[in-house]
Amino acid sequence: MIRAKKSLGQNFLIDKNIIDKIINIVSINDNEVLEVGPGTGNLTREILKNNPNKLYLIEKDTFLAENLKEIIDERVKIFNEDILKFDENSLSKNKIIVFGNLPYNISTEILSRWITNLKNDYWFSDLILMFQKEVADRIIAKFNTSAYGRLSILANWRLNVNKICDITPESFSPRPKIQSSLIHFTPKKDFAEIKDPINLEKITRIFFSHRRKMLKKPFNQIFNGNTDLLNKFNLDLNLRPQNLDFDTYYKLTIEYEKLRS
């Protein structure tokens, strides 16, 4: 019997209806697929039934990685590695469909890393990822809402974000104490030309470090009270960070990069 490891945030997906829903979001046939954290291989088996051209599996747990060898064939390559240290750009020259029942304790770190490491071109065609519902709510949040913040701004910079469904704890073994959500991400063709996404992370970190405070302090900290910039974007410094939309944060980041160049 395979036991989940709390240290790796393991909750294995066992609900056939949810697995079918995941599989049918995009066409797998003759495409290259990456599954992050395949665990006991429940989703892996269904992916293989849908005839991928290649299937890459990244599983940190050595025991699980060995166990997966029982169900694979010549199309499959297993990497017994840490996804946070893995170079996803090295997998293929083709666009990859990515499935991931991500460990809750590192899910935001994985998503943020994939976004900040993006080149001009995308290494994937789709990201179909599972998150803790609270995290998913932050990813899909719109401005002027309480969940809106750094994660939604970063995700929506380069990606189209579509929530598929919520998933109850009963769909997993062992059962987590919280609900989960499934999100489908696709690449954006048009996006703000930020040179270094680390600057977007910095701008949003400073603005949202005191999300209930007015914009005046973080704006002055970053831009030293630049009145030209205030007028250019018609900013009201009495507003709060959640009152600025996505595009405003992207434009402020671009202005920050101009000032530093």
PDB file of C-alpha atoms in Angstrom:
ATOM      1  CA  MET A   1       0.000   0.000   0.000  1.00  0.00           C
ATOM      2  CA  ILE A   2       1.277   3.440  -0.966  1.00  0.00           C
ATOM      3  CA  ARG A   3       1.135   5.987   1.834  1.00  0.00           C
ATOM      4  CA  ALA A   4       1.095   9.706   1.117  1.00  0.00           C
ATOM      5  CA  LYS A   5       3.911  11.797   2.554  1.00  0.00           C
ATOM      6  CA  LYS A   6       2.827  14.967   4.345  1.00  0.00           C
ATOM      7  CA  SER A   7       6.307  16.412   3.849  1.00  0.00           C
ATOM      8  CA  LEU A   8       5.736  16.386   0.063  1.00  0.00           C
ATOM      9  CA  GLY A   9       2.142  17.612   0.296  1.00  0.00           C
ATOM     10  CA  GLN A  10       0.825  14.433  -1.312  1.00  0.00           C
ATOM     11  CA  ASN A  11      -2.914  13.985  -1.887  1.00  0.00           C
ATOM     12  CA  PHE A  12      -3.591  11.441  -4.623  1.00  0.00           C
ATOM     13  CA  LEU A  13      -6.489  12.101  -7.007  1.00  0.00           C
ATOM     14  CA  ILE A  14      -8.833   9.073  -7.038  1.00  0.00           C
ATOM     15  CA  ASP A  15     -12.132  10.454  -8.400  1.00  0.00           C
ATOM     16  CA  LYS A  16     -12.710   8.970 -11.880  1.00  0.00           C
ATOM     17  CA  ASN A  17     -15.239  11.673 -12.794  1.00  0.00           C
ATOM     18  CA  ILE A  18     -12.743  14.441 -12.017  1.00  0.00           C
ATOM     19  CA  ILE A  19      -9.974  12.597 -13.854  1.00  0.00           C
ATOM     20  CA  ASP A  20     -12.237  12.326 -16.921  1.00  0.00           C
ATOM     21  CA  LYS A  21     -13.037  16.032 -16.704  1.00  0.00           C
ATOM     22  CA  ILE A  22      -9.322  16.889 -16.574  1.00  0.00           C
ATOM     23  CA  ILE A  23      -8.490  14.633 -19.505  1.00  0.00           C
ATOM     24  CA  ASN A  24     -11.186  16.153 -21.702  1.00  0.00           C
ATOM     25  CA  ILE A  25     -10.166  19.801 -21.292  1.00  0.00           C
ATOM     26  CA  VAL A  26      -7.774  19.587 -24.268  1.00  0.00           C
ATOM     27  CA  SER A  27      -6.972  17.050 -26.984  1.00  0.00           C
ATOM     28  CA  ILE A  28      -4.079  14.856 -25.895  1.00  0.00           C
ATOM     29  CA  ASN A  29      -3.943  12.728 -29.033  1.00  0.00           C
ATOM     30  CA  ASP A  30      -0.524  12.940 -30.757  1.00  0.00           C
ATOM     31  CA  ASN A  31       0.643  15.779 -28.470  1.00  0.00           C
ATOM     32  CA  GLU A  32       3.482  15.908 -25.975  1.00  0.00           C
ATOM     33  CA  VAL A  33       2.359  15.910 -22.354  1.00  0.00           C
ATOM     34  CA  LEU A  34       4.021  16.656 -19.017  1.00  0.00           C
ATOM     35  CA  GLU A  35       2.487  15.465 -15.762  1.00  0.00           C
ATOM     36  CA  VAL A  36       3.868  16.999 -12.590  1.00  0.00           C
ATOM     37  CA  GLY A  37       3.476  14.856  -9.485  1.00  0.00           C
ATOM     38  CA  PRO A  38       1.833  11.782 -11.046  1.00  0.00           C
ATOM     39  CA  GLY A  39       1.825  10.023  -7.674  1.00  0.00           C
ATOM     40  CA  THR A  40       0.092   6.647  -7.970  1.00  0.00           C
ATOM     41  CA  GLY A  41      -0.526   7.115 -11.691  1.00  0.00           C
ATOM     42  CA  ASN A  42      -4.328   7.386 -11.744  1.00  0.00           C
ATOM     43  CA  LEU A  43      -4.273  10.352 -14.133  1.00  0.00           C
ATOM     44  CA  THR A  44      -1.195   8.965 -15.915  1.00  0.00           C
ATOM     45  CA  ARG A  45      -3.087   5.852 -17.034  1.00  0.00           C
ATOM     46  CA  GLU A  46      -5.875   7.941 -18.538  1.00  0.00           C
ATOM     47  CA  ILE A  47      -3.416  10.222 -20.325  1.00  0.00           C
ATOM     48  CA  LEU A  48      -1.814   7.171 -21.950  1.00  0.00           C
ATOM     49  CA  LYS A  49      -5.234   5.912 -23.092  1.00  0.00           C
ATOM     50  CA  ASN A  50      -5.611   9.179 -25.020  1.00  0.00           C
ATOM     51  CA  ASN A  51      -2.539   8.488 -27.168  1.00  0.00           C
ATOM     52  CA  PRO A  52       0.013  11.196 -26.422  1.00  0.00           C
ATOM     53  CA  ASN A  53       3.033  11.278 -28.685  1.00  0.00           C
ATOM     54  CA  LYS A  54       5.260  11.571 -25.608  1.00  0.00           C
ATOM     55  CA  LEU A  55       4.583  11.703 -21.897  1.00  0.00           C
ATOM     56  CA  TYR A  56       7.053  13.189 -19.411  1.00  0.00           C
ATOM     57  CA  LEU A  57       6.561  12.484 -15.704  1.00  0.00           C
ATOM     58  CA  ILE A  58       8.258  14.499 -12.970  1.00  0.00           C
ATOM     59  CA  GLU A  59       7.982  12.817  -9.586  1.00  0.00           C
ATOM     60  CA  LYS A  60      10.141  13.841  -6.624  1.00  0.00           C
ATOM     61  CA  ASP A  61       9.248  10.802  -4.497  1.00  0.00           C
ATOM     62  CA  THR A  62      11.741   8.062  -5.409  1.00  0.00           C
ATOM     63  CA  PHE A  63       9.433   5.223  -4.344  1.00  0.00           C
ATOM     64  CA  LEU A  64       6.558   6.567  -6.448  1.00  0.00           C
ATOM     65  CA  ALA A  65       8.850   7.185  -9.412  1.00  0.00           C
ATOM     66  CA  GLU A  66       9.950   3.535  -9.285  1.00  0.00           C
ATOM     67  CA  ASN A  67       6.363   2.349  -8.891  1.00  0.00           C
ATOM     68  CA  LEU A  68       5.310   4.259 -12.022  1.00  0.00           C
ATOM     69  CA  LYS A  69       7.590   2.108 -14.147  1.00  0.00           C
ATOM     70  CA  GLU A  70       4.951  -0.654 -13.943  1.00  0.00           C
ATOM     71  CA  ILE A  71       2.485   1.305 -16.084  1.00  0.00           C
ATOM     72  CA  ILE A  72       4.667   3.085 -18.609  1.00  0.00           C
ATOM     73  CA  ASP A  73       5.689   2.276 -22.164  1.00  0.00           C
ATOM     74  CA  GLU A  74       8.172   3.549 -24.753  1.00  0.00           C
ATOM     75  CA  ARG A  75       6.380   6.905 -25.006  1.00  0.00           C
ATOM     76  CA  VAL A  76       7.074   7.746 -21.368  1.00  0.00           C
ATOM     77  CA  LYS A  77      10.113   9.285 -19.684  1.00  0.00           C
ATOM     78  CA  ILE A  78      10.280   9.563 -15.899  1.00  0.00           C
ATOM     79  CA  PHE A  79      12.297  12.235 -14.094  1.00  0.00           C
ATOM     80  CA  ASN A  80      12.820  11.519 -10.396  1.00  0.00           C
ATOM     81  CA  GLU A  81      13.496  15.180  -9.680  1.00  0.00           C
ATOM     82  CA  ASP A  82      12.268  18.276  -7.853  1.00  0.00           C
ATOM     83  CA  ILE A  83      10.043  20.346 -10.159  1.00  0.00           C
ATOM     84  CA  LEU A  84      11.399  23.549  -8.598  1.00  0.00           C
ATOM     85  CA  LYS A  85      14.894  22.643  -9.798  1.00  0.00           C
ATOM     86  CA  PHE A  86      13.895  21.215 -13.161  1.00  0.00           C
ATOM     87  CA  ASP A  87      14.601  22.989 -16.465  1.00  0.00           C
ATOM     88  CA  GLU A  88      11.276  22.626 -18.258  1.00  0.00           C
ATOM     89  CA  ASN A  89      12.644  24.328 -21.377  1.00  0.00           C
ATOM     90  CA  SER A  90      14.948  21.340 -21.901  1.00  0.00           C
ATOM     91  CA  LEU A  91      12.123  18.829 -22.407  1.00  0.00           C
ATOM     92  CA  SER A  92      11.200  19.457 -26.032  1.00  0.00           C
ATOM     93  CA  LYS A  93      11.226  21.890 -28.928  1.00  0.00           C
ATOM     94  CA  ASN A  94       7.475  21.317 -29.237  1.00  0.00           C
ATOM     95  CA  LYS A  95       4.739  22.894 -27.154  1.00  0.00           C
ATOM     96  CA  ILE A  96       3.717  20.700 -24.223  1.00  0.00           C
ATOM     97  CA  ILE A  97       0.380  20.154 -22.481  1.00  0.00           C
ATOM     98  CA  VAL A  98       0.981  20.255 -18.721  1.00  0.00           C
ATOM     99  CA  PHE A  99      -1.135  18.520 -16.091  1.00  0.00           C
ATOM    100  CA  GLY A 100      -0.377  18.952 -12.411  1.00  0.00           C
ATOM    101  CA  ASN A 101      -2.002  18.025  -9.127  1.00  0.00           C
ATOM    102  CA  LEU A 102       0.442  20.386  -7.453  1.00  0.00           C
ATOM    103  CA  PRO A 103       1.568  19.993  -3.833  1.00  0.00           C
ATOM    104  CA  TYR A 104      -0.281  22.750  -1.996  1.00  0.00           C
ATOM    105  CA  ASN A 105       2.807  23.861  -0.106  1.00  0.00           C
ATOM    106  CA  ILE A 106       4.702  24.813  -3.275  1.00  0.00           C
ATOM    107  CA  SER A 107       1.936  25.399  -5.850  1.00  0.00           C
ATOM    108  CA  THR A 108       2.280  29.192  -5.954  1.00  0.00           C
ATOM    109  CA  GLU A 109       6.061  28.884  -6.121  1.00  0.00           C
ATOM    110  CA  ILE A 110       5.795  26.534  -9.116  1.00  0.00           C
ATOM    111  CA  LEU A 111       3.390  28.800 -10.994  1.00  0.00           C
ATOM    112  CA  SER A 112       5.389  31.955 -10.224  1.00  0.00           C
ATOM    113  CA  ARG A 113       8.615  30.290 -11.312  1.00  0.00           C
ATOM    114  CA  TRP A 114       7.130  29.133 -14.618  1.00  0.00           C
ATOM    115  CA  ILE A 115       5.839  32.633 -15.364  1.00  0.00           C
ATOM    116  CA  THR A 116       8.983  34.530 -14.389  1.00  0.00           C
ATOM    117  CA  ASN A 117      11.163  32.084 -16.361  1.00  0.00           C
ATOM    118  CA  LEU A 118       9.187  32.515 -19.577  1.00  0.00           C
ATOM    119  CA  LYS A 119      11.066  33.589 -22.677  1.00  0.00           C
ATOM    120  CA  ASN A 120       9.369  35.444 -25.523  1.00  0.00           C
ATOM    121  CA  ASP A 121       8.045  32.102 -26.711  1.00  0.00           C
ATOM    122  CA  TYR A 122       6.150  29.618 -24.559  1.00  0.00           C
ATOM    123  CA  TRP A 123       7.313  26.069 -23.866  1.00  0.00           C
ATOM    124  CA  PHE A 124       3.733  24.926 -23.208  1.00  0.00           C
ATOM    125  CA  SER A 125       0.395  25.146 -24.997  1.00  0.00           C
ATOM    126  CA  ASP A 126      -1.745  24.563 -21.891  1.00  0.00           C
ATOM    127  CA  LEU A 127      -1.316  24.401 -18.135  1.00  0.00           C
ATOM    128  CA  ILE A 128      -4.062  22.412 -16.387  1.00  0.00           C
ATOM    129  CA  LEU A 129      -3.283  22.690 -12.706  1.00  0.00           C
ATOM    130  CA  MET A 130      -4.857  21.887  -9.357  1.00  0.00           C
ATOM    131  CA  PHE A 131      -4.612  24.345  -6.476  1.00  0.00           C
ATOM    132  CA  GLN A 132      -5.967  24.790  -3.007  1.00  0.00           C
ATOM    133  CA  LYS A 133      -9.241  26.693  -3.561  1.00  0.00           C
ATOM    134  CA  GLU A 134      -8.052  29.696  -1.556  1.00  0.00           C
ATOM    135  CA  VAL A 135      -4.990  29.983  -3.813  1.00  0.00           C
ATOM    136  CA  ALA A 136      -7.101  29.499  -6.942  1.00  0.00           C
ATOM    137  CA  ASP A 137      -9.408  32.304  -5.788  1.00  0.00           C
ATOM    138  CA  ARG A 138      -6.381  34.592  -5.554  1.00  0.00           C
ATOM    139  CA  ILE A 139      -5.202  33.582  -9.037  1.00  0.00           C
ATOM    140  CA  ILE A 140      -8.548  34.305 -10.722  1.00  0.00           C
ATOM    141  CA  ALA A 141      -9.362  37.408  -8.652  1.00  0.00           C
ATOM    142  CA  LYS A 142     -10.298  40.667 -10.385  1.00  0.00           C
ATOM    143  CA  PHE A 143      -9.288  44.108  -9.188  1.00  0.00           C
ATOM    144  CA  ASN A 144     -11.487  45.789  -6.580  1.00  0.00           C
ATOM    145  CA  THR A 145     -11.933  42.448  -4.811  1.00  0.00           C
ATOM    146  CA  SER A 146     -10.409  41.318  -1.525  1.00  0.00           C
ATOM    147  CA  ALA A 147      -8.603  38.318  -3.096  1.00  0.00           C
ATOM    148  CA  TYR A 148      -6.930  40.464  -5.779  1.00  0.00           C
ATOM    149  CA  GLY A 149      -3.201  40.843  -5.357  1.00  0.00           C
ATOM    150  CA  ARG A 150       0.278  39.836  -6.445  1.00  0.00           C
ATOM    151  CA  LEU A 151      -0.605  36.339  -7.613  1.00  0.00           C
ATOM    152  CA  SER A 152      -3.503  37.382  -9.856  1.00  0.00           C
ATOM    153  CA  ILE A 153      -1.454  40.241 -11.343  1.00  0.00           C
ATOM    154  CA  LEU A 154       1.486  37.965 -12.116  1.00  0.00           C
ATOM    155  CA  ALA A 155      -0.659  35.139 -13.536  1.00  0.00           C
ATOM    156  CA  ASN A 156      -2.707  37.415 -15.770  1.00  0.00           C
ATOM    157  CA  TRP A 157       0.367  39.116 -17.216  1.00  0.00           C
ATOM    158  CA  ARG A 158       1.304  36.289 -19.607  1.00  0.00           C
ATOM    159  CA  LEU A 159      -1.615  33.861 -19.254  1.00  0.00           C
ATOM    160  CA  ASN A 160      -5.309  33.576 -19.965  1.00  0.00           C
ATOM    161  CA  VAL A 161      -6.838  32.146 -16.794  1.00  0.00           C
ATOM    162  CA  ASN A 162      -9.985  30.005 -16.720  1.00  0.00           C
ATOM    163  CA  LYS A 163     -11.311  28.231 -13.653  1.00  0.00           C
ATOM    164  CA  ILE A 164     -12.789  24.831 -14.589  1.00  0.00           C
ATOM    165  CA  CYS A 165     -14.342  23.636 -11.333  1.00  0.00           C
ATOM    166  CA  ASP A 166     -14.021  23.194  -7.583  1.00  0.00           C
ATOM    167  CA  ILE A 167     -13.149  19.748  -6.248  1.00  0.00           C
ATOM    168  CA  THR A 168     -14.197  18.315  -2.885  1.00  0.00           C
ATOM    169  CA  PRO A 169     -11.815  16.589  -0.440  1.00  0.00           C
ATOM    170  CA  GLU A 170     -13.542  13.253  -1.143  1.00  0.00           C
ATOM    171  CA  SER A 171     -11.872  13.184  -4.576  1.00  0.00           C
ATOM    172  CA  PHE A 172      -8.466  12.618  -2.965  1.00  0.00           C
ATOM    173  CA  SER A 173      -6.689  10.084  -0.815  1.00  0.00           C
ATOM    174  CA  PRO A 174      -5.850  11.019   1.843  1.00  0.00           C
ATOM    175  CA  ARG A 175      -8.588  13.633   2.037  1.00  0.00           C
ATOM    176  CA  PRO A 176      -7.248  17.170   2.432  1.00  0.00           C
ATOM    177  CA  LYS A 177      -9.001  19.439   4.891  1.00  0.00           C
ATOM    178  CA  ILE A 178      -9.768  22.016   2.224  1.00  0.00           C
ATOM    179  CA  GLN A 179     -11.402  22.231  -1.186  1.00  0.00           C
ATOM    180  CA  SER A 180      -9.374  22.331  -4.379  1.00  0.00           C
ATOM    181  CA  SER A 181      -9.862  24.089  -7.702  1.00  0.00           C
ATOM    182  CA  LEU A 182      -8.831  23.231 -11.236  1.00  0.00           C
ATOM    183  CA  ILE A 183      -7.530  26.044 -13.460  1.00  0.00           C
ATOM    184  CA  HIS A 184      -6.721  26.032 -17.182  1.00  0.00           C
ATOM    185  CA  PHE A 185      -4.041  28.504 -18.317  1.00  0.00           C
ATOM    186  CA  THR A 186      -3.210  29.309 -21.940  1.00  0.00           C
ATOM    187  CA  PRO A 187      -0.540  31.644 -23.343  1.00  0.00           C
ATOM    188  CA  LYS A 188      -1.405  35.258 -24.133  1.00  0.00           C
ATOM    189  CA  LYS A 189      -0.397  36.500 -27.552  1.00  0.00           C
ATOM    190  CA  ASP A 190      -0.457  40.139 -26.487  1.00  0.00           C
ATOM    191  CA  PHE A 191       1.029  41.174 -23.156  1.00  0.00           C
ATOM    192  CA  ALA A 192       2.853  44.105 -21.563  1.00  0.00           C
ATOM    193  CA  GLU A 193       6.526  44.212 -22.603  1.00  0.00           C
ATOM    194  CA  ILE A 194       8.118  43.983 -19.182  1.00  0.00           C
ATOM    195  CA  LYS A 195      11.858  43.318 -19.538  1.00  0.00           C
ATOM    196  CA  ASP A 196      12.350  41.475 -16.268  1.00  0.00           C
ATOM    197  CA  PRO A 197       9.356  39.907 -14.472  1.00  0.00           C
ATOM    198  CA  ILE A 198      11.282  40.155 -11.203  1.00  0.00           C
ATOM    199  CA  ASN A 199      10.498  43.874 -11.403  1.00  0.00           C
ATOM    200  CA  LEU A 200       6.774  43.098 -11.583  1.00  0.00           C
ATOM    201  CA  GLU A 201       7.162  40.960  -8.487  1.00  0.00           C
ATOM    202  CA  LYS A 202       9.010  43.794  -6.746  1.00  0.00           C
ATOM    203  CA  ILE A 203       6.432  46.445  -7.648  1.00  0.00           C
ATOM    204  CA  THR A 204       3.501  44.311  -6.500  1.00  0.00           C
ATOM    205  CA  ARG A 205       5.315  43.219  -3.339  1.00  0.00           C
ATOM    206  CA  ILE A 206       5.862  46.835  -2.285  1.00  0.00           C
ATOM    207  CA  PHE A 207       2.339  47.944  -3.156  1.00  0.00           C
ATOM    208  CA  PHE A 208       0.634  44.994  -1.482  1.00  0.00           C
ATOM    209  CA  SER A 209       2.866  44.819   1.590  1.00  0.00           C
ATOM    210  CA  HIS A 210       0.208  46.971   3.285  1.00  0.00           C
ATOM    211  CA  ARG A 211      -2.830  46.263   1.144  1.00  0.00           C
ATOM    212  CA  ARG A 212      -5.213  48.207   3.385  1.00  0.00           C
ATOM    213  CA  LYS A 213      -3.073  51.339   3.301  1.00  0.00           C
ATOM    214  CA  MET A 214      -3.345  54.048   0.667  1.00  0.00           C
ATOM    215  CA  LEU A 215      -1.137  54.113  -2.432  1.00  0.00           C
ATOM    216  CA  LYS A 216       0.789  57.193  -1.396  1.00  0.00           C
ATOM    217  CA  LYS A 217       3.499  55.476   0.668  1.00  0.00           C
ATOM    218  CA  PRO A 218       4.408  52.650  -1.766  1.00  0.00           C
ATOM    219  CA  PHE A 219       4.241  55.003  -4.756  1.00  0.00           C
ATOM    220  CA  ASN A 220       6.622  57.468  -3.112  1.00  0.00           C
ATOM    221  CA  GLN A 221       8.904  54.611  -2.038  1.00  0.00           C
ATOM    222  CA  ILE A 222       9.255  53.409  -5.635  1.00  0.00           C
ATOM    223  CA  PHE A 223       8.895  56.592  -7.672  1.00  0.00           C
ATOM    224  CA  ASN A 224       9.913  59.300  -5.188  1.00  0.00           C
ATOM    225  CA  GLY A 225       6.684  61.256  -5.647  1.00  0.00           C
ATOM    226  CA  ASN A 226       7.064  61.552  -9.452  1.00  0.00           C
ATOM    227  CA  THR A 227       4.237  63.956 -10.334  1.00  0.00           C
ATOM    228  CA  ASP A 228       4.669  63.412 -14.089  1.00  0.00           C
ATOM    229  CA  LEU A 229       3.899  59.739 -13.574  1.00  0.00           C
ATOM    230  CA  LEU A 230       0.925  60.580 -11.388  1.00  0.00           C
ATOM    231  CA  ASN A 231      -0.512  62.762 -14.123  1.00  0.00           C
ATOM    232  CA  LYS A 232       0.336  60.278 -16.897  1.00  0.00           C
ATOM    233  CA  PHE A 233      -1.718  57.515 -15.267  1.00  0.00           C
ATOM    234  CA  ASN A 234      -4.176  59.795 -13.488  1.00  0.00           C
ATOM    235  CA  LEU A 235      -3.409  58.042 -10.209  1.00  0.00           C
ATOM    236  CA  ASP A 236      -5.316  58.831  -7.036  1.00  0.00           C
ATOM    237  CA  LEU A 237      -2.927  58.118  -4.169  1.00  0.00           C
ATOM    238  CA  ASN A 238      -5.862  57.903  -1.770  1.00  0.00           C
ATOM    239  CA  LEU A 239      -6.861  54.603  -3.386  1.00  0.00           C
ATOM    240  CA  ARG A 240      -5.664  51.251  -2.115  1.00  0.00           C
ATOM    241  CA  PRO A 241      -3.557  48.647  -3.988  1.00  0.00           C
ATOM    242  CA  GLN A 242      -6.569  46.473  -4.856  1.00  0.00           C
ATOM    243  CA  ASN A 243      -8.173  49.436  -6.687  1.00  0.00           C
ATOM    244  CA  LEU A 244      -5.591  49.456  -9.497  1.00  0.00           C
ATOM    245  CA  ASP A 245      -6.266  47.130 -12.428  1.00  0.00           C
ATOM    246  CA  PHE A 246      -3.841  44.682 -14.044  1.00  0.00           C
ATOM    247  CA  ASP A 247      -2.724  47.032 -16.806  1.00  0.00           C
ATOM    248  CA  THR A 248      -1.838  49.812 -14.384  1.00  0.00           C
ATOM    249  CA  TYR A 249       0.582  47.545 -12.516  1.00  0.00           C
ATOM    250  CA  TYR A 250       2.147  46.398 -15.787  1.00  0.00           C
ATOM    251  CA  LYS A 251       2.557  50.009 -16.956  1.00  0.00           C
ATOM    252  CA  LEU A 252       4.028  51.072 -13.619  1.00  0.00           C
ATOM    253  CA  THR A 253       6.546  48.241 -13.877  1.00  0.00           C
ATOM    254  CA  ILE A 254       7.552  49.372 -17.366  1.00  0.00           C
ATOM    255  CA  GLU A 255       7.996  52.940 -16.084  1.00  0.00           C
ATOM    256  CA  TYR A 256      10.094  51.610 -13.207  1.00  0.00           C
ATOM    257  CA  GLU A 257      12.332  49.796 -15.688  1.00  0.00           C
ATOM    258  CA  LYS A 258      12.701  52.962 -17.783  1.00  0.00           C
ATOM    259  CA  LEU A 259      13.786  54.950 -14.739  1.00  0.00           C
ATOM    260  CA  ARG A 260      16.388  52.320 -13.829  1.00  0.00           C
ATOM    261  CA  SER A 261      17.856  51.983 -17.335  1.00  0.00           C
TER     262      SER A 261
END
